[in-house]
Every structure is written in C-alpha cells, then in structure tokens.
Amino acid sequence: MFVFILLGGLIYLSPSEVMAQEVITNTVDAKTQSKVEKAKVKLKNYQEHHVKAVEKSRNLRANFEKKNSAGKLSPNAVEKMTKKMEKQSKSIEKLEKKMDKLKKYIEKNS
C-alpha cells in the first residue's frame, strides 16, 4: 500500500507537468510580446499624427491671428475659426491620451 502511494506521488509530481506549465507561460509571454510590438507601432503612428496635428494647429492659429489683426474676419468667420481651433486642440488631447495609455502598457509589459 505504501509503495502505491509513493508511486502515485512520484507520477503526480513528475517533471512533465512542470514542463507543460512552462510552455503555457512561454506562449503567454509570446502573445504579450507581440501585443507590445503592435503597441509600439501604434505609438509611432500616433506620434506622427500628433506632430501633424500640432503643426496644423499652429498654422490655424497663425492664419487666424494674421487675418484677425488685419480686420478681414467677420464675427461669423471668427466664430468658425475658433471652433476649428478648439476641435483641433481636442483631437490633439485625444492623441496625447492614447499615447500615454500605450506608453504605460508598453512599460508594464516590457
């Protein structure tokens, strides 16, 4: 009886189960690593979009100030331009939030 219990314990604690657990862990790491790589690509794209959006915002502001100082804008045109600039600044904020989120994800899983 003692021999059966001993053999059962040895079979239960065999190295094959430990190896199987390591393989599962490695596949999870591979999946996480691929997600991190995709996140890095997305982050790079967001950074490029951010640079373009900031440049567009600067151009809008410069154009607005130039026309407004010359007195060429009607009150309706001023309102339209300010709405455009606000919309552009909101899109920049959204991009910054997305970039921060991806940076945190990459730092956490790297």
PDB file of N, CA, C and O in Angstrom, residues 5-74:
ATOM      1  N   ILE A   5       1.197   4.483  -2.865  1.00  0.00           N
ATOM      2  CA  ILE A   5       1.114   5.908  -2.529  1.00  0.00           C
ATOM      3  C   ILE A   5       2.384   6.626  -2.978  1.00  0.00           C
ATOM      4  O   ILE A   5       2.331   7.724  -3.543  1.00  0.00           O
ATOM      5  N   LEU A   6       3.518   6.014  -2.784  1.00  0.00           N
ATOM      6  CA  LEU A   6       4.785   6.596  -3.189  1.00  0.00           C
ATOM      7  C   LEU A   6       4.858   6.750  -4.707  1.00  0.00           C
ATOM      8  O   LEU A   6       5.257   7.798  -5.220  1.00  0.00           O
ATOM      9  N   LEU A   7       4.439   5.721  -5.442  1.00  0.00           N
ATOM     10  CA  LEU A   7       4.440   5.791  -6.909  1.00  0.00           C
ATOM     11  C   LEU A   7       3.441   6.841  -7.417  1.00  0.00           C
ATOM     12  O   LEU A   7       3.727   7.565  -8.364  1.00  0.00           O
ATOM     13  N   GLY A   8       2.290   6.908  -6.780  1.00  0.00           N
ATOM     14  CA  GLY A   8       1.295   7.912  -7.163  1.00  0.00           C
ATOM     15  C   GLY A   8       1.833   9.316  -6.954  1.00  0.00           C
ATOM     16  O   GLY A   8       1.627  10.218  -7.782  1.00  0.00           O
ATOM     17  N   GLY A   9       2.530   9.565  -5.880  1.00  0.00           N
ATOM     18  CA  GLY A   9       3.130  10.867  -5.601  1.00  0.00           C
ATOM     19  C   GLY A   9       4.214  11.216  -6.606  1.00  0.00           C
ATOM     20  O   GLY A   9       4.328  12.353  -7.042  1.00  0.00           O
ATOM     21  N   LEU A  10       5.010  10.233  -6.982  1.00  0.00           N
ATOM     22  CA  LEU A  10       6.054  10.471  -7.969  1.00  0.00           C
ATOM     23  C   LEU A  10       5.468  10.799  -9.345  1.00  0.00           C
ATOM     24  O   LEU A  10       5.965  11.675 -10.044  1.00  0.00           O
ATOM     25  N   ILE A  11       4.409  10.096  -9.708  1.00  0.00           N
ATOM     26  CA  ILE A  11       3.774  10.359 -11.001  1.00  0.00           C
ATOM     27  C   ILE A  11       3.125  11.735 -10.982  1.00  0.00           C
ATOM     28  O   ILE A  11       3.207  12.490 -11.949  1.00  0.00           O
ATOM     29  N   TYR A  12       2.497  12.084  -9.879  1.00  0.00           N
ATOM     30  CA  TYR A  12       1.824  13.381  -9.770  1.00  0.00           C
ATOM     31  C   TYR A  12       2.813  14.540  -9.851  1.00  0.00           C
ATOM     32  O   TYR A  12       2.546  15.564 -10.457  1.00  0.00           O
ATOM     33  N   LEU A  13       3.965  14.387  -9.266  1.00  0.00           N
ATOM     34  CA  LEU A  13       4.971  15.454  -9.240  1.00  0.00           C
ATOM     35  C   LEU A  13       6.041  15.270 -10.315  1.00  0.00           C
ATOM     36  O   LEU A  13       7.163  15.736 -10.158  1.00  0.00           O
ATOM     37  N   SER A  14       5.696  14.620 -11.386  1.00  0.00           N
ATOM     38  CA  SER A  14       6.680  14.365 -12.438  1.00  0.00           C
ATOM     39  C   SER A  14       7.065  15.657 -13.152  1.00  0.00           C
ATOM     40  O   SER A  14       6.291  16.603 -13.202  1.00  0.00           O
ATOM     41  N   PRO A  15       8.245  15.692 -13.730  1.00  0.00           N
ATOM     42  CA  PRO A  15       8.719  16.911 -14.412  1.00  0.00           C
ATOM     43  C   PRO A  15       7.931  17.246 -15.688  1.00  0.00           C
ATOM     44  O   PRO A  15       7.969  18.361 -16.157  1.00  0.00           O
ATOM     45  N   SER A  16       7.218  16.298 -16.246  1.00  0.00           N
ATOM     46  CA  SER A  16       6.486  16.586 -17.478  1.00  0.00           C
ATOM     47  C   SER A  16       5.408  17.631 -17.250  1.00  0.00           C
ATOM     48  O   SER A  16       5.169  18.479 -18.109  1.00  0.00           O
ATOM     49  N   GLU A  17       4.750  17.613 -16.097  1.00  0.00           N
ATOM     50  CA  GLU A  17       3.739  18.624 -15.800  1.00  0.00           C
ATOM     51  C   GLU A  17       4.391  19.990 -15.590  1.00  0.00           C
ATOM     52  O   GLU A  17       3.852  21.005 -16.009  1.00  0.00           O
ATOM     53  N   VAL A  18       5.520  20.021 -14.975  1.00  0.00           N
ATOM     54  CA  VAL A  18       6.226  21.277 -14.764  1.00  0.00           C
ATOM     55  C   VAL A  18       6.630  21.860 -16.107  1.00  0.00           C
ATOM     56  O   VAL A  18       6.496  23.058 -16.352  1.00  0.00           O
ATOM     57  N   MET A  19       7.091  21.030 -17.021  1.00  0.00           N
ATOM     58  CA  MET A  19       7.471  21.490 -18.350  1.00  0.00           C
ATOM     59  C   MET A  19       6.258  22.020 -19.112  1.00  0.00           C
ATOM     60  O   MET A  19       6.357  23.009 -19.821  1.00  0.00           O
ATOM     61  N   ALA A  20       5.126  21.343 -18.949  1.00  0.00           N
ATOM     62  CA  ALA A  20       3.915  21.800 -19.626  1.00  0.00           C
ATOM     63  C   ALA A  20       3.507  23.169 -19.123  1.00  0.00           C
ATOM     64  O   ALA A  20       3.062  24.019 -19.893  1.00  0.00           O
ATOM     65  N   GLN A  21       3.651  23.406 -17.845  1.00  0.00           N
ATOM     66  CA  GLN A  21       3.326  24.715 -17.293  1.00  0.00           C
ATOM     67  C   GLN A  21       4.267  25.788 -17.835  1.00  0.00           C
ATOM     68  O   GLN A  21       3.847  26.900 -18.100  1.00  0.00           O
ATOM     69  N   GLU A  22       5.527  25.457 -18.030  1.00  0.00           N
ATOM     70  CA  GLU A  22       6.483  26.414 -18.579  1.00  0.00           C
ATOM     71  C   GLU A  22       6.146  26.760 -20.018  1.00  0.00           C
ATOM     72  O   GLU A  22       6.267  27.903 -20.435  1.00  0.00           O
ATOM     73  N   VAL A  23       5.687  25.778 -20.799  1.00  0.00           N
ATOM     74  CA  VAL A  23       5.319  26.016 -22.186  1.00  0.00           C
ATOM     75  C   VAL A  23       4.133  26.971 -22.251  1.00  0.00           C
ATOM     76  O   VAL A  23       4.113  27.893 -23.054  1.00  0.00           O
ATOM     77  N   ILE A  24       3.161  26.792 -21.397  1.00  0.00           N
ATOM     78  CA  ILE A  24       1.997  27.682 -21.362  1.00  0.00           C
ATOM     79  C   ILE A  24       2.445  29.094 -21.014  1.00  0.00           C
ATOM     80  O   ILE A  24       2.014  30.063 -21.629  1.00  0.00           O
ATOM     81  N   THR A  25       3.326  29.235 -20.061  1.00  0.00           N
ATOM     82  CA  THR A  25       3.842  30.537 -19.679  1.00  0.00           C
ATOM     83  C   THR A  25       4.585  31.196 -20.835  1.00  0.00           C
ATOM     84  O   THR A  25       4.438  32.378 -21.080  1.00  0.00           O
ATOM     85  N   ASN A  26       5.369  30.425 -21.563  1.00  0.00           N
ATOM     86  CA  ASN A  26       6.119  30.972 -22.698  1.00  0.00           C
ATOM     87  C   ASN A  26       5.194  31.434 -23.804  1.00  0.00           C
ATOM     88  O   ASN A  26       5.458  32.442 -24.450  1.00  0.00           O
ATOM     89  N   THR A  27       4.095  30.714 -24.060  1.00  0.00           N
ATOM     90  CA  THR A  27       3.170  31.142 -25.109  1.00  0.00           C
ATOM     91  C   THR A  27       2.465  32.422 -24.697  1.00  0.00           C
ATOM     92  O   THR A  27       2.221  33.285 -25.528  1.00  0.00           O
ATOM     93  N   VAL A  28       2.142  32.566 -23.423  1.00  0.00           N
ATOM     94  CA  VAL A  28       1.538  33.801 -22.953  1.00  0.00           C
ATOM     95  C   VAL A  28       2.523  34.949 -23.128  1.00  0.00           C
ATOM     96  O   VAL A  28       2.163  36.029 -23.564  1.00  0.00           O
ATOM     97  N   ASP A  29       3.772  34.711 -22.816  1.00  0.00           N
ATOM     98  CA  ASP A  29       4.788  35.743 -22.990  1.00  0.00           C
ATOM     99  C   ASP A  29       4.939  36.116 -24.462  1.00  0.00           C
ATOM    100  O   ASP A  29       5.126  37.284 -24.791  1.00  0.00           O
ATOM    101  N   ALA A  30       4.841  35.142 -25.336  1.00  0.00           N
ATOM    102  CA  ALA A  30       4.964  35.418 -26.769  1.00  0.00           C
ATOM    103  C   ALA A  30       3.788  36.265 -27.243  1.00  0.00           C
ATOM    104  O   ALA A  30       3.963  37.203 -28.021  1.00  0.00           O
ATOM    105  N   LYS A  31       2.597  35.943 -26.752  1.00  0.00           N
ATOM    106  CA  LYS A  31       1.419  36.735 -27.112  1.00  0.00           C
ATOM    107  C   LYS A  31       1.550  38.160 -26.594  1.00  0.00           C
ATOM    108  O   LYS A  31       1.266  39.122 -27.304  1.00  0.00           O
ATOM    109  N   THR A  32       1.973  38.293 -25.366  1.00  0.00           N
ATOM    110  CA  THR A  32       2.148  39.611 -24.771  1.00  0.00           C
ATOM    111  C   THR A  32       3.220  40.387 -25.525  1.00  0.00           C
ATOM    112  O   THR A  32       3.062  41.578 -25.789  1.00  0.00           O
ATOM    113  N   GLN A  33       4.278  39.696 -25.904  1.00  0.00           N
ATOM    114  CA  GLN A  33       5.357  40.356 -26.633  1.00  0.00           C
ATOM    115  C   GLN A  33       4.876  40.850 -27.994  1.00  0.00           C
ATOM    116  O   GLN A  33       5.220  41.958 -28.410  1.00  0.00           O
ATOM    117  N   SER A  34       4.047  40.064 -28.659  1.00  0.00           N
ATOM    118  CA  SER A  34       3.528  40.511 -29.959  1.00  0.00           C
ATOM    119  C   SER A  34       2.593  41.702 -29.781  1.00  0.00           C
ATOM    120  O   SER A  34       2.593  42.625 -30.602  1.00  0.00           O
ATOM    121  N   LYS A  35       1.824  41.710 -28.707  1.00  0.00           N
ATOM    122  CA  LYS A  35       0.953  42.856 -28.426  1.00  0.00           C
ATOM    123  C   LYS A  35       1.777  44.104 -28.124  1.00  0.00           C
ATOM    124  O   LYS A  35       1.412  45.213 -28.527  1.00  0.00           O
ATOM    125  N   VAL A  36       2.872  43.927 -27.422  1.00  0.00           N
ATOM    126  CA  VAL A  36       3.751  45.060 -27.122  1.00  0.00           C
ATOM    127  C   VAL A  36       4.350  45.617 -28.412  1.00  0.00           C
ATOM    128  O   VAL A  36       4.427  46.840 -28.590  1.00  0.00           O
ATOM    129  N   GLU A  37       4.747  44.732 -29.327  1.00  0.00           N
ATOM    130  CA  GLU A  37       5.305  45.190 -30.601  1.00  0.00           C
ATOM    131  C   GLU A  37       4.253  45.962 -31.403  1.00  0.00           C
ATOM    132  O   GLU A  37       4.545  47.002 -31.992  1.00  0.00           O
ATOM    133  N   LYS A  38       3.029  45.470 -31.414  1.00  0.00           N
ATOM    134  CA  LYS A  38       1.944  46.175 -32.105  1.00  0.00           C
ATOM    135  C   LYS A  38       1.678  47.525 -31.449  1.00  0.00           C
ATOM    136  O   LYS A  38       1.411  48.514 -32.127  1.00  0.00           O
ATOM    137  N   ALA A  39       1.750  47.556 -30.126  1.00  0.00           N
ATOM    138  CA  ALA A  39       1.544  48.815 -29.405  1.00  0.00           C
ATOM    139  C   ALA A  39       2.641  49.817 -29.744  1.00  0.00           C
ATOM    140  O   ALA A  39       2.373  51.017 -29.863  1.00  0.00           O
ATOM    141  N   LYS A  40       3.861  49.344 -29.917  1.00  0.00           N
ATOM    142  CA  LYS A  40       4.962  50.239 -30.294  1.00  0.00           C
ATOM    143  C   LYS A  40       4.725  50.842 -31.674  1.00  0.00           C
ATOM    144  O   LYS A  40       4.983  52.021 -31.900  1.00  0.00           O
ATOM    145  N   VAL A  41       4.224  50.035 -32.597  1.00  0.00           N
ATOM    146  CA  VAL A  41       3.925  50.527 -33.942  1.00  0.00           C
ATOM    147  C   VAL A  41       2.810  51.569 -33.878  1.00  0.00           C
ATOM    148  O   VAL A  41       2.895  52.627 -34.512  1.00  0.00           O
ATOM    149  N   LYS A  42       1.765  51.268 -33.100  1.00  0.00           N
ATOM    150  CA  LYS A  42       0.662  52.220 -32.939  1.00  0.00           C
ATOM    151  C   LYS A  42       1.156  53.519 -32.322  1.00  0.00           C
ATOM    152  O   LYS A  42       0.751  54.608 -32.735  1.00  0.00           O
ATOM    153  N   LEU A  43       2.019  53.397 -31.330  1.00  0.00           N
ATOM    154  CA  LEU A  43       2.564  54.584 -30.660  1.00  0.00           C
ATOM    155  C   LEU A  43       3.334  55.449 -31.656  1.00  0.00           C
ATOM    156  O   LEU A  43       3.185  56.672 -31.661  1.00  0.00           O
ATOM    157  N   LYS A  44       4.106  54.815 -32.504  1.00  0.00           N
ATOM    158  CA  LYS A  44       4.863  55.564 -33.509  1.00  0.00           C
ATOM    159  C   LYS A  44       3.902  56.297 -34.456  1.00  0.00           C
ATOM    160  O   LYS A  44       4.114  57.469 -34.774  1.00  0.00           O
ATOM    161  N   ASN A  45       2.836  55.616 -34.875  1.00  0.00           N
ATOM    162  CA  ASN A  45       1.848  56.249 -35.753  1.00  0.00           C
ATOM    163  C   ASN A  45       1.160  57.413 -35.058  1.00  0.00           C
ATOM    164  O   ASN A  45       0.950  58.473 -35.661  1.00  0.00           O
ATOM    165  N   TYR A  46       0.796  57.213 -33.797  1.00  0.00           N
ATOM    166  CA  TYR A  46       0.147  58.287 -33.039  1.00  0.00           C
ATOM    167  C   TYR A  46       1.080  59.483 -32.889  1.00  0.00           C
ATOM    168  O   TYR A  46       0.635  60.628 -32.943  1.00  0.00           O
ATOM    169  N   GLN A  47       2.362  59.224 -32.692  1.00  0.00           N
ATOM    170  CA  GLN A  47       3.313  60.323 -32.563  1.00  0.00           C
ATOM    171  C   GLN A  47       3.422  61.107 -33.868  1.00  0.00           C
ATOM    172  O   GLN A  47       3.492  62.338 -33.850  1.00  0.00           O
ATOM    173  N   GLU A  48       3.405  60.402 -34.998  1.00  0.00           N
ATOM    174  CA  GLU A  48       3.435  61.084 -36.287  1.00  0.00           C
ATOM    175  C   GLU A  48       2.180  61.930 -36.490  1.00  0.00           C
ATOM    176  O   GLU A  48       2.252  63.071 -36.944  1.00  0.00           O
ATOM    177  N   HIS A  49       1.028  61.357 -36.138  1.00  0.00           N
ATOM    178  CA  HIS A  49      -0.237  62.102 -36.250  1.00  0.00           C
ATOM    179  C   HIS A  49      -0.240  63.313 -35.320  1.00  0.00           C
ATOM    180  O   HIS A  49      -0.773  64.372 -35.666  1.00  0.00           O
ATOM    181  N   HIS A  50       0.354  63.139 -34.149  1.00  0.00           N
ATOM    182  CA  HIS A  50       0.411  64.228 -33.173  1.00  0.00           C
ATOM    183  C   HIS A  50       1.238  65.390 -33.718  1.00  0.00           C
ATOM    184  O   HIS A  50       0.843  66.554 -33.584  1.00  0.00           O
ATOM    185  N   VAL A  51       2.367  65.067 -34.315  1.00  0.00           N
ATOM    186  CA  VAL A  51       3.220  66.119 -34.880  1.00  0.00           C
ATOM    187  C   VAL A  51       2.459  66.880 -35.964  1.00  0.00           C
ATOM    188  O   VAL A  51       2.471  68.117 -36.000  1.00  0.00           O
ATOM    189  N   LYS A  52       1.758  66.146 -36.827  1.00  0.00           N
ATOM    190  CA  LYS A  52       0.987  66.793 -37.896  1.00  0.00           C
ATOM    191  C   LYS A  52      -0.148  67.639 -37.322  1.00  0.00           C
ATOM    192  O   LYS A  52      -0.421  68.737 -37.810  1.00  0.00           O
ATOM    193  N   ALA A  53      -0.815  67.130 -36.293  1.00  0.00           N
ATOM    194  CA  ALA A  53      -1.928  67.863 -35.695  1.00  0.00           C
ATOM    195  C   ALA A  53      -1.449  69.142 -35.019  1.00  0.00           C
ATOM    196  O   ALA A  53      -2.108  70.185 -35.109  1.00  0.00           O
ATOM    197  N   VAL A  54      -0.320  69.081 -34.343  1.00  0.00           N
ATOM    198  CA  VAL A  54       0.234  70.274 -33.691  1.00  0.00           C
ATOM    199  C   VAL A  54       0.626  71.305 -34.742  1.00  0.00           C
ATOM    200  O   VAL A  54       0.366  72.507 -34.581  1.00  0.00           O
ATOM    201  N   GLU A  55       1.220  70.847 -35.825  1.00  0.00           N
ATOM    202  CA  GLU A  55       1.603  71.764 -36.904  1.00  0.00           C
ATOM    203  C   GLU A  55       0.356  72.403 -37.523  1.00  0.00           C
ATOM    204  O   GLU A  55       0.339  73.616 -37.790  1.00  0.00           O
ATOM    205  N   LYS A  56      -0.681  71.626 -37.721  1.00  0.00           N
ATOM    206  CA  LYS A  56      -1.931  72.164 -38.272  1.00  0.00           C
ATOM    207  C   LYS A  56      -2.534  73.191 -37.321  1.00  0.00           C
ATOM    208  O   LYS A  56      -3.034  74.239 -37.748  1.00  0.00           O
ATOM    209  N   SER A  57      -2.472  72.907 -36.033  1.00  0.00           N
ATOM    210  CA  SER A  57      -2.994  73.841 -35.039  1.00  0.00           C
ATOM    211  C   SER A  57      -2.217  75.161 -35.069  1.00  0.00           C
ATOM    212  O   SER A  57      -2.817  76.238 -34.998  1.00  0.00           O
ATOM    213  N   ARG A  58      -0.914  75.074 -35.185  1.00  0.00           N
ATOM    214  CA  ARG A  58      -0.086  76.287 -35.266  1.00  0.00           C
ATOM    215  C   ARG A  58      -0.441  77.100 -36.509  1.00  0.00           C
ATOM    216  O   ARG A  58      -0.537  78.327 -36.455  1.00  0.00           O
ATOM    217  N   ASN A  59      -0.610  76.399 -37.621  1.00  0.00           N
ATOM    218  CA  ASN A  59      -0.959  77.089 -38.864  1.00  0.00           C
ATOM    219  C   ASN A  59      -2.325  77.761 -38.762  1.00  0.00           C
ATOM    220  O   ASN A  59      -2.500  78.890 -39.235  1.00  0.00           O
ATOM    221  N   LEU A  60      -3.291  77.064 -38.163  1.00  0.00           N
ATOM    222  CA  LEU A  60      -4.617  77.656 -37.977  1.00  0.00           C
ATOM    223  C   LEU A  60      -4.535  78.914 -37.119  1.00  0.00           C
ATOM    224  O   LEU A  60      -5.140  79.942 -37.444  1.00  0.00           O
ATOM    225  N   ARG A  61      -3.792  78.817 -36.027  1.00  0.00           N
ATOM    226  CA  ARG A  61      -3.661  79.956 -35.118  1.00  0.00           C
ATOM    227  C   ARG A  61      -2.970  81.137 -35.819  1.00  0.00           C
ATOM    228  O   ARG A  61      -3.422  82.277 -35.713  1.00  0.00           O
ATOM    229  N   ALA A  62      -1.893  80.852 -36.550  1.00  0.00           N
ATOM    230  CA  ALA A  62      -1.173  81.920 -37.250  1.00  0.00           C
ATOM    231  C   ALA A  62      -2.057  82.564 -38.312  1.00  0.00           C
ATOM    232  O   ALA A  62      -2.096  83.802 -38.432  1.00  0.00           O
ATOM    233  N   ASN A  63      -2.785  81.760 -39.048  1.00  0.00           N
ATOM    234  CA  ASN A  63      -3.681  82.268 -40.079  1.00  0.00           C
ATOM    235  C   ASN A  63      -4.784  83.127 -39.455  1.00  0.00           C
ATOM    236  O   ASN A  63      -5.103  84.209 -39.956  1.00  0.00           O
ATOM    237  N   PHE A  64      -5.327  82.638 -38.337  1.00  0.00           N
ATOM    238  CA  PHE A  64      -6.383  83.380 -37.650  1.00  0.00           C
ATOM    239  C   PHE A  64      -5.867  84.728 -37.160  1.00  0.00           C
ATOM    240  O   PHE A  64      -6.506  85.760 -37.361  1.00  0.00           O
ATOM    241  N   GLU A  65      -4.712  84.718 -36.499  1.00  0.00           N
ATOM    242  CA  GLU A  65      -4.158  85.963 -35.964  1.00  0.00           C
ATOM    243  C   GLU A  65      -3.808  86.952 -37.075  1.00  0.00           C
ATOM    244  O   GLU A  65      -4.032  88.153 -36.936  1.00  0.00           O
ATOM    245  N   LYS A  66      -3.294  86.442 -38.172  1.00  0.00           N
ATOM    246  CA  LYS A  66      -2.935  87.302 -39.298  1.00  0.00           C
ATOM    247  C   LYS A  66      -4.176  87.976 -39.880  1.00  0.00           C
ATOM    248  O   LYS A  66      -4.201  89.200 -40.073  1.00  0.00           O
ATOM    249  N   LYS A  67      -5.224  87.176 -40.129  1.00  0.00           N
ATOM    250  CA  LYS A  67      -6.440  87.736 -40.721  1.00  0.00           C
ATOM    251  C   LYS A  67      -7.201  88.606 -39.726  1.00  0.00           C
ATOM    252  O   LYS A  67      -7.773  89.624 -40.108  1.00  0.00           O
ATOM    253  N   ASN A  68      -7.196  88.197 -38.470  1.00  0.00           N
ATOM    254  CA  ASN A  68      -7.940  88.955 -37.456  1.00  0.00           C
ATOM    255  C   ASN A  68      -7.266  90.310 -37.195  1.00  0.00           C
ATOM    256  O   ASN A  68      -7.950  91.315 -37.019  1.00  0.00           O
ATOM    257  N   SER A  69      -5.948  90.332 -37.159  1.00  0.00           N
ATOM    258  CA  SER A  69      -5.258  91.598 -36.919  1.00  0.00           C
ATOM    259  C   SER A  69      -5.415  92.554 -38.102  1.00  0.00           C
ATOM    260  O   SER A  69      -5.394  93.771 -37.930  1.00  0.00           O
ATOM    261  N   ALA A  70      -5.597  91.999 -39.293  1.00  0.00           N
ATOM    262  CA  ALA A  70      -5.802  92.840 -40.471  1.00  0.00           C
ATOM    263  C   ALA A  70      -7.256  93.301 -40.577  1.00  0.00           C
ATOM    264  O   ALA A  70      -7.569  94.161 -41.390  1.00  0.00           O
ATOM    265  N   GLY A  71      -8.114  92.717 -39.743  1.00  0.00           N
ATOM    266  CA  GLY A  71      -9.523  93.104 -39.750  1.00  0.00           C
ATOM    267  C   GLY A  71     -10.299  92.515 -40.911  1.00  0.00           C
ATOM    268  O   GLY A  71     -11.328  93.053 -41.314  1.00  0.00           O
ATOM    269  N   LYS A  72      -9.859  91.387 -41.427  1.00  0.00           N
ATOM    270  CA  LYS A  72     -10.510  90.774 -42.573  1.00  0.00           C
ATOM    271  C   LYS A  72     -11.555  89.727 -42.197  1.00  0.00           C
ATOM    272  O   LYS A  72     -12.173  89.140 -43.074  1.00  0.00           O
ATOM    273  N   LEU A  73     -11.749  89.498 -40.909  1.00  0.00           N
ATOM    274  CA  LEU A  73     -12.686  88.455 -40.484  1.00  0.00           C
ATOM    275  C   LEU A  73     -13.974  89.070 -39.949  1.00  0.00           C
ATOM    276  O   LEU A  73     -13.955  89.991 -39.136  1.00  0.00           O
ATOM    277  N   SER A  74     -15.077  88.488 -40.392  1.00  0.00           N
ATOM    278  CA  SER A  74     -16.375  88.888 -39.853  1.00  0.00           C
ATOM    279  C   SER A  74     -16.579  88.153 -38.530  1.00  0.00           C
ATOM    280  O   SER A  74     -15.867  87.184 -38.227  1.00  0.00           O
TER     281      SER A  74
END
